[in-house]
Tab-separated table of C-alpha atoms in Angstrom:
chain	number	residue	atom	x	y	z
A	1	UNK	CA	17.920	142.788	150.347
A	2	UNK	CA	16.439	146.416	149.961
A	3	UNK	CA	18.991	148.708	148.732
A	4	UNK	CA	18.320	151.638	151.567
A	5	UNK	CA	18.629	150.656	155.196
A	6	UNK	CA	18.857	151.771	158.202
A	7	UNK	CA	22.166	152.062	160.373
A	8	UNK	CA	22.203	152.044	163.855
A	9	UNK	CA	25.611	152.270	165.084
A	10	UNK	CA	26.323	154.669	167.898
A	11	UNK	CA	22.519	154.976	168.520
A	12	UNK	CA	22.508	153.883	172.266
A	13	UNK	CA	20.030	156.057	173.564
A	14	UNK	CA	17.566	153.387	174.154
A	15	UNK	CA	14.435	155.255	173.224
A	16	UNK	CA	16.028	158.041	170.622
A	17	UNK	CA	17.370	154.232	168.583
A	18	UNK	CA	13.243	152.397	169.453
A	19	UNK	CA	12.161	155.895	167.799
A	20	UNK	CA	14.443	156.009	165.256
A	21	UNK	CA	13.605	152.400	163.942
A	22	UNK	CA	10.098	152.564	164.125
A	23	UNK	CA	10.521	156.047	162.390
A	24	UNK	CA	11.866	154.010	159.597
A	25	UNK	CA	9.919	151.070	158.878
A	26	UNK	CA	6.737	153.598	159.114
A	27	UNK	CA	8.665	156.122	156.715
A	28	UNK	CA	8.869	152.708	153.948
A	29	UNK	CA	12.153	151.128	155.371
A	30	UNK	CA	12.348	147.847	155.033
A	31	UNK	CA	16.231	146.975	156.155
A	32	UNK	CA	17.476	147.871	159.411
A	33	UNK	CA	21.242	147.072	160.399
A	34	UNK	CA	22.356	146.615	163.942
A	35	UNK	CA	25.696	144.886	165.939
A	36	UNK	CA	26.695	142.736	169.151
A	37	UNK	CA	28.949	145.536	169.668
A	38	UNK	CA	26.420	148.293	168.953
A	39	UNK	CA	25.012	147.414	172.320
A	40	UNK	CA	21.792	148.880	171.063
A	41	UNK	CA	19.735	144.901	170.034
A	42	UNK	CA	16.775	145.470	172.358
A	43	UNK	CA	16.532	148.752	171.079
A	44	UNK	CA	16.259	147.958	167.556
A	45	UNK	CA	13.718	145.336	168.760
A	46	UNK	CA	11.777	148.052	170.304
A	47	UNK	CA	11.578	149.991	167.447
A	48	UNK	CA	10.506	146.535	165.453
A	49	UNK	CA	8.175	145.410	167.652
A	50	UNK	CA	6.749	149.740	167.648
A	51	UNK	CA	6.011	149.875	164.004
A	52	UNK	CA	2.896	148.272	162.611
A	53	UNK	CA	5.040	146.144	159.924
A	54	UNK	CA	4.861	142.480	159.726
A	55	UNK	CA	8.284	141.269	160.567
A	56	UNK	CA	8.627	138.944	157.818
A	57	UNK	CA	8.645	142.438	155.558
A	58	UNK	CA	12.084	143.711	157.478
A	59	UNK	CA	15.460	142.602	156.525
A	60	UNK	CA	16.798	142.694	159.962
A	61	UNK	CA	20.694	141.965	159.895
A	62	UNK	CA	23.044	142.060	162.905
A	63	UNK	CA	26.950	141.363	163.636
A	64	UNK	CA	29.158	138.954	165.765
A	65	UNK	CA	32.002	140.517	167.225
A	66	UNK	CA	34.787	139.505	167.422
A	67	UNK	CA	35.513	138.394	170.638
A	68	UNK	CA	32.848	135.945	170.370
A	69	UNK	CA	33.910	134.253	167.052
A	70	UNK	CA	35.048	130.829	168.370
A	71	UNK	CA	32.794	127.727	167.284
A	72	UNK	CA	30.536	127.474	170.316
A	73	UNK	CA	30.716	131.529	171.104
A	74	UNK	CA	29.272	132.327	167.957
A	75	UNK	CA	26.174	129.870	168.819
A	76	UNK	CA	25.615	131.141	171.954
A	77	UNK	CA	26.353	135.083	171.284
A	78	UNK	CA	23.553	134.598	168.360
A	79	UNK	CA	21.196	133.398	170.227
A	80	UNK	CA	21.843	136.178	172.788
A	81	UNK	CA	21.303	138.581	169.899
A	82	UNK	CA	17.957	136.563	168.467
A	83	UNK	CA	17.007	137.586	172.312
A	84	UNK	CA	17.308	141.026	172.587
A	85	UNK	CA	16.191	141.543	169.338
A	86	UNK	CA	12.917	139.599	170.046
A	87	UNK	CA	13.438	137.388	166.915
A	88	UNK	CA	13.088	133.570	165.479
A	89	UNK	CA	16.121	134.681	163.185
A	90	UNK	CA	17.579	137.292	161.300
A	91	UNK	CA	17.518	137.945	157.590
A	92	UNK	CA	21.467	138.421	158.090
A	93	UNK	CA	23.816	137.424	160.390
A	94	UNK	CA	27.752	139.036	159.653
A	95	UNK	CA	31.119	138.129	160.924
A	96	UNK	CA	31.641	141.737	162.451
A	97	UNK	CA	36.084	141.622	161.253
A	98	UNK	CA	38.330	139.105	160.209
A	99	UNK	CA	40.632	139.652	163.866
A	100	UNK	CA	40.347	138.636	167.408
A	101	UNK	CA	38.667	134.687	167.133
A	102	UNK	CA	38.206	134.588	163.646
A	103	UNK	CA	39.354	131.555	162.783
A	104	UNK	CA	38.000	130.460	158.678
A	105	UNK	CA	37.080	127.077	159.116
A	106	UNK	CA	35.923	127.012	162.759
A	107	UNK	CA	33.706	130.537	162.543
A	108	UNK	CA	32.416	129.573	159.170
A	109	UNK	CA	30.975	126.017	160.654
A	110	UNK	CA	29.096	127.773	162.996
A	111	UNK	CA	27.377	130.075	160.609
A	112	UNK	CA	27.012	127.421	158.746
A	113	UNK	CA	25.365	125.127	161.669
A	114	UNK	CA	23.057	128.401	162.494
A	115	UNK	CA	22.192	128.136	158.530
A	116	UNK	CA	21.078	124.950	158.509
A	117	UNK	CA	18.895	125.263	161.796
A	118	UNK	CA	17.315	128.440	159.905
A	119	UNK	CA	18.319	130.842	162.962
A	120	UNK	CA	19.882	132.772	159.673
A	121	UNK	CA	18.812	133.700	156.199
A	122	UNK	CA	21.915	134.356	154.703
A	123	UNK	CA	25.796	134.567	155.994
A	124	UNK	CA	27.351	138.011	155.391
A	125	UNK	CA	31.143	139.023	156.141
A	126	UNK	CA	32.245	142.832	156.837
A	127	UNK	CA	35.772	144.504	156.778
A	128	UNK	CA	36.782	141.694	154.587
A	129	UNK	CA	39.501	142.462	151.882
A	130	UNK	CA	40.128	140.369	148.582
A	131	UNK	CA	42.184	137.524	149.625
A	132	UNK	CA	39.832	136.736	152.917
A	133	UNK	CA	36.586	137.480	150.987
A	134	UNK	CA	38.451	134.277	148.801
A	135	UNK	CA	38.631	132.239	151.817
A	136	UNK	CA	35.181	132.960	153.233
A	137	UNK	CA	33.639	131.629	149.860
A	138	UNK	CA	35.785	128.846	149.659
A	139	UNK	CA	35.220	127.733	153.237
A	140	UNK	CA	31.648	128.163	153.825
A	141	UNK	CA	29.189	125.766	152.873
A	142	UNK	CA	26.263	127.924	152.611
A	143	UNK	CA	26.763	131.451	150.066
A	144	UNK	CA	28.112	134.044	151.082
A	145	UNK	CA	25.727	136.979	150.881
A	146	UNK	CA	27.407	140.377	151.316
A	147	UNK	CA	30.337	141.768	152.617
A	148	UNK	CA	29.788	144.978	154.493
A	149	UNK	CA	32.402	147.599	154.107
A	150	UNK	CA	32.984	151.279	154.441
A	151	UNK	CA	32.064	152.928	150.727
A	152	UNK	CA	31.478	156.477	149.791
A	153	UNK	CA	32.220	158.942	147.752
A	154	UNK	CA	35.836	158.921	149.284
A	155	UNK	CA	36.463	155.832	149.629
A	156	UNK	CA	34.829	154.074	146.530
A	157	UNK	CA	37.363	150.871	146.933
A	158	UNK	CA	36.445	149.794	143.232
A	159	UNK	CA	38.930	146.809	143.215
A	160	UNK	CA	36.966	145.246	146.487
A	161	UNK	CA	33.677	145.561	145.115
A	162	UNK	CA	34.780	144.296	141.551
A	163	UNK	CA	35.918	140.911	143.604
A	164	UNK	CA	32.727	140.895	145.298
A	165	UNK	CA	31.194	140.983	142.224
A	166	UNK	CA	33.062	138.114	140.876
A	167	UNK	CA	32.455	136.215	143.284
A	168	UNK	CA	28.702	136.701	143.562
A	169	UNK	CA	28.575	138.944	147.367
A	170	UNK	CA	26.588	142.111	147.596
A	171	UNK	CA	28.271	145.025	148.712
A	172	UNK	CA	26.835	146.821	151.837
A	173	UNK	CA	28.197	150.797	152.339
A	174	UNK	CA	28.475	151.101	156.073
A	175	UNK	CA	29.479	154.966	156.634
A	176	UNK	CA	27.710	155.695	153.062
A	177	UNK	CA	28.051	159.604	153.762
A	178	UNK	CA	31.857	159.247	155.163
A	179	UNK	CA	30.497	160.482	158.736
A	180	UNK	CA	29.552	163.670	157.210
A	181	UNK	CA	32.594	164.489	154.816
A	182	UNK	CA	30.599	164.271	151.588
A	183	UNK	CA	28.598	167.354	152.979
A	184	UNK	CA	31.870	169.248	152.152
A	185	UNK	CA	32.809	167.977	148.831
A	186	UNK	CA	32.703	170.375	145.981
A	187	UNK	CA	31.863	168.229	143.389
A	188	UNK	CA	29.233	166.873	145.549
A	189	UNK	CA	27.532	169.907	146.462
A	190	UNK	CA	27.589	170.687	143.114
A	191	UNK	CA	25.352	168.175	141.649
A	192	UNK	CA	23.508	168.517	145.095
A	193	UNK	CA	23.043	172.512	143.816
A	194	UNK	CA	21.983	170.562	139.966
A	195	UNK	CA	19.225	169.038	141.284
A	196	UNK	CA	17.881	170.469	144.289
A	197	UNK	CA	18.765	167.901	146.894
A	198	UNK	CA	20.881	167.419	149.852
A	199	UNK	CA	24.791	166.158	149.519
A	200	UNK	CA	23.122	162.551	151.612
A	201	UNK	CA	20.759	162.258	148.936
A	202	UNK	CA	23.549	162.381	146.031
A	203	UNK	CA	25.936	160.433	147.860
A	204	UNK	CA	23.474	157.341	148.788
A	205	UNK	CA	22.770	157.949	144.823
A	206	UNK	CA	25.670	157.047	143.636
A	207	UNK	CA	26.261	154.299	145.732
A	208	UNK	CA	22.955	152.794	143.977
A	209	UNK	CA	24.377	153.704	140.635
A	210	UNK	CA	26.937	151.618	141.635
A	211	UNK	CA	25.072	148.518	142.217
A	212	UNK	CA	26.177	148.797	146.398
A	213	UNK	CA	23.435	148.750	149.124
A	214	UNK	CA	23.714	151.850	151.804
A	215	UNK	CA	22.791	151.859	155.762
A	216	UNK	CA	23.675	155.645	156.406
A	217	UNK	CA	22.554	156.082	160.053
A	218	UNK	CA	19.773	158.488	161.005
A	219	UNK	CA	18.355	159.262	164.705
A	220	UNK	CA	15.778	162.057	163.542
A	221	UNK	CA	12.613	162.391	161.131
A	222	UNK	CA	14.157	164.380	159.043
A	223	UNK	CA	17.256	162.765	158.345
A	224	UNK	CA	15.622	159.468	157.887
A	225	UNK	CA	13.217	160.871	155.493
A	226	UNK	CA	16.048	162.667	153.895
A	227	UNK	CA	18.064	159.730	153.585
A	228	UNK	CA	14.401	157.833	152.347
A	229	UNK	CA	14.224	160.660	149.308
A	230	UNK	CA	16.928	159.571	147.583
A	231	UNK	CA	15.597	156.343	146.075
A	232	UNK	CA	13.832	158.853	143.426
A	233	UNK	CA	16.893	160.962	142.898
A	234	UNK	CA	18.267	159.966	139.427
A	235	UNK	CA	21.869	161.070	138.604
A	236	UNK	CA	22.776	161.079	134.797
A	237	UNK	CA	26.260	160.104	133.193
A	238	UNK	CA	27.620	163.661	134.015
A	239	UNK	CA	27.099	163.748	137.331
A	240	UNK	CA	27.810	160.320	137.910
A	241	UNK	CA	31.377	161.202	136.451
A	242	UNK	CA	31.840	163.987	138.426
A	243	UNK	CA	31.431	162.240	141.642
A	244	UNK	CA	33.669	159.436	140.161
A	245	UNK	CA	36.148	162.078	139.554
A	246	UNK	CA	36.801	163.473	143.051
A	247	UNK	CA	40.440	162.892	143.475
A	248	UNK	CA	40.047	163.369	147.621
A	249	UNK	CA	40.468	159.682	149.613
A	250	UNK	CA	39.765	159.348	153.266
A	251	UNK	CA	39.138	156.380	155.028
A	252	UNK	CA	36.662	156.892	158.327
A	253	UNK	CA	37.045	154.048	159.841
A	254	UNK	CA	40.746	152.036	160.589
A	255	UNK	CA	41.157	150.119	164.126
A	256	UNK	CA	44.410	148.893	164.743
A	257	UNK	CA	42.965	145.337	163.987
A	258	UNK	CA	42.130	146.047	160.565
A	259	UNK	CA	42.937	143.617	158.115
A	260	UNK	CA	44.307	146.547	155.645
């Protein structure tokens, strides 16, 4: 999984999120995130189909939501989204939140069963905490690959990603630049200042200091080929620390079906 993708929530302009992705993969991208409940699939197929990359070279990964979480729902709503994506399969296919029809056992089967007919690479869980990231493991027959969460500079939620780590899941930073907060962040702007970079490059940075894999999202040029820059910015032990020392915790993102 390349460590720098591309997030496309809230992109639903059909031909702004087409641009955008094909923007990306042209720019060097090679991971592009998208959702059921993103409403934007066909779009991000667009923008696939747009840029002159082979699709086995794209890490395409897209959510179930969860409404459609039930055994035979999560069949048919994945093969809905292999549809409007224009796809055989997707690199990644994620249980969007542990609410509404997640059930362990009966959602887990059916990633499984899409698994084994290779209409998925890997099985990924999001907005999971400790106990259900557990579970998930336990209950699934096939690995579980990541578990996509909210991680910034903010909200660095080092006990989560130390389970993940014990238990062998990637971490995936949706919201990697907290919606924009980090752009305020003293500390932030100071090593920013250090090195002659923007507060998105430092904060995607860090997050690869810390072993986690970011999908800020990005609808322009620029701010995709900001985002793109920071792979070669290289923070030392000092300004690691600082960052790791901002005493400020926000969390962006909290529906009332969270499982916090």
């Amino acid at each position: 999984m390349p460590s720098l993708g591309l997030g496309t929530w809230q992109n639903t302009d059909p031909e702004e999120c087409a641009n955008a992705v094909a923007t990306a993969l042209e720019t060097g991208y090679r991971h592009v995130d998208t959702a059921q409940a993103y409403d934007n699939e066909a779009s991000v197929g667009e923008g696939l189909a747009r840029a002159d990359v082979p699709r086995e070279d794209v890490f395409l990964a897209t959510k179930v939501w969860i409404d459609q979480l039930a055994h035979d729902d999560v069949l048919a709503s994945t093969e809905e989204s292999l549809d409007e994506l224009g796809v055989d399969y997707v690199d990644l296919l994620y249980i969007h939140w542990p609410a509404g029809e997640y059930d362990p056992a009966d959602t887990l089967t059916a990633f499984d069963d899409l698994y084994d007919e290779g209409l998925i690479e890997r099985i990924g869980i999001s907005n999971f905490e400790p106990g259900q990231v557990t579970e998930a493991v336990e209950t699934a027959d096939a690995p579980i690959f990541a578990n996509q969460i909210e991680c910034h500079p903010l909200l660095p939620q080092e006990t989560l990603r130390a389970h993940c780590a014990d238990h062998d899941v990637e971490v995936v930073a949706y919201s990697p630049l907290a919606r924009g907060e980090v752009f305020d962040v003293p500390e932030i702007q100071q090593v920013a200042e250090k090195h002659g970079v923007s507060e998105a490059q430092v904060s995607l940075a860090w997050l690869r200091e810390k072993g986690v894999t970011a999908i800020p999202k990005a609808t322009s040029e620029a701010h995709v080929r900001d985002n793109w820059a920071s792979r070669t910015l290289e923070l030392d032990a000092e300004d690691v620390a600082t960052i790791d020392g901002i005493d400020r915790r926000e969390r962006q993102v909290d529906p009332g079906f969270a499982p916090w």
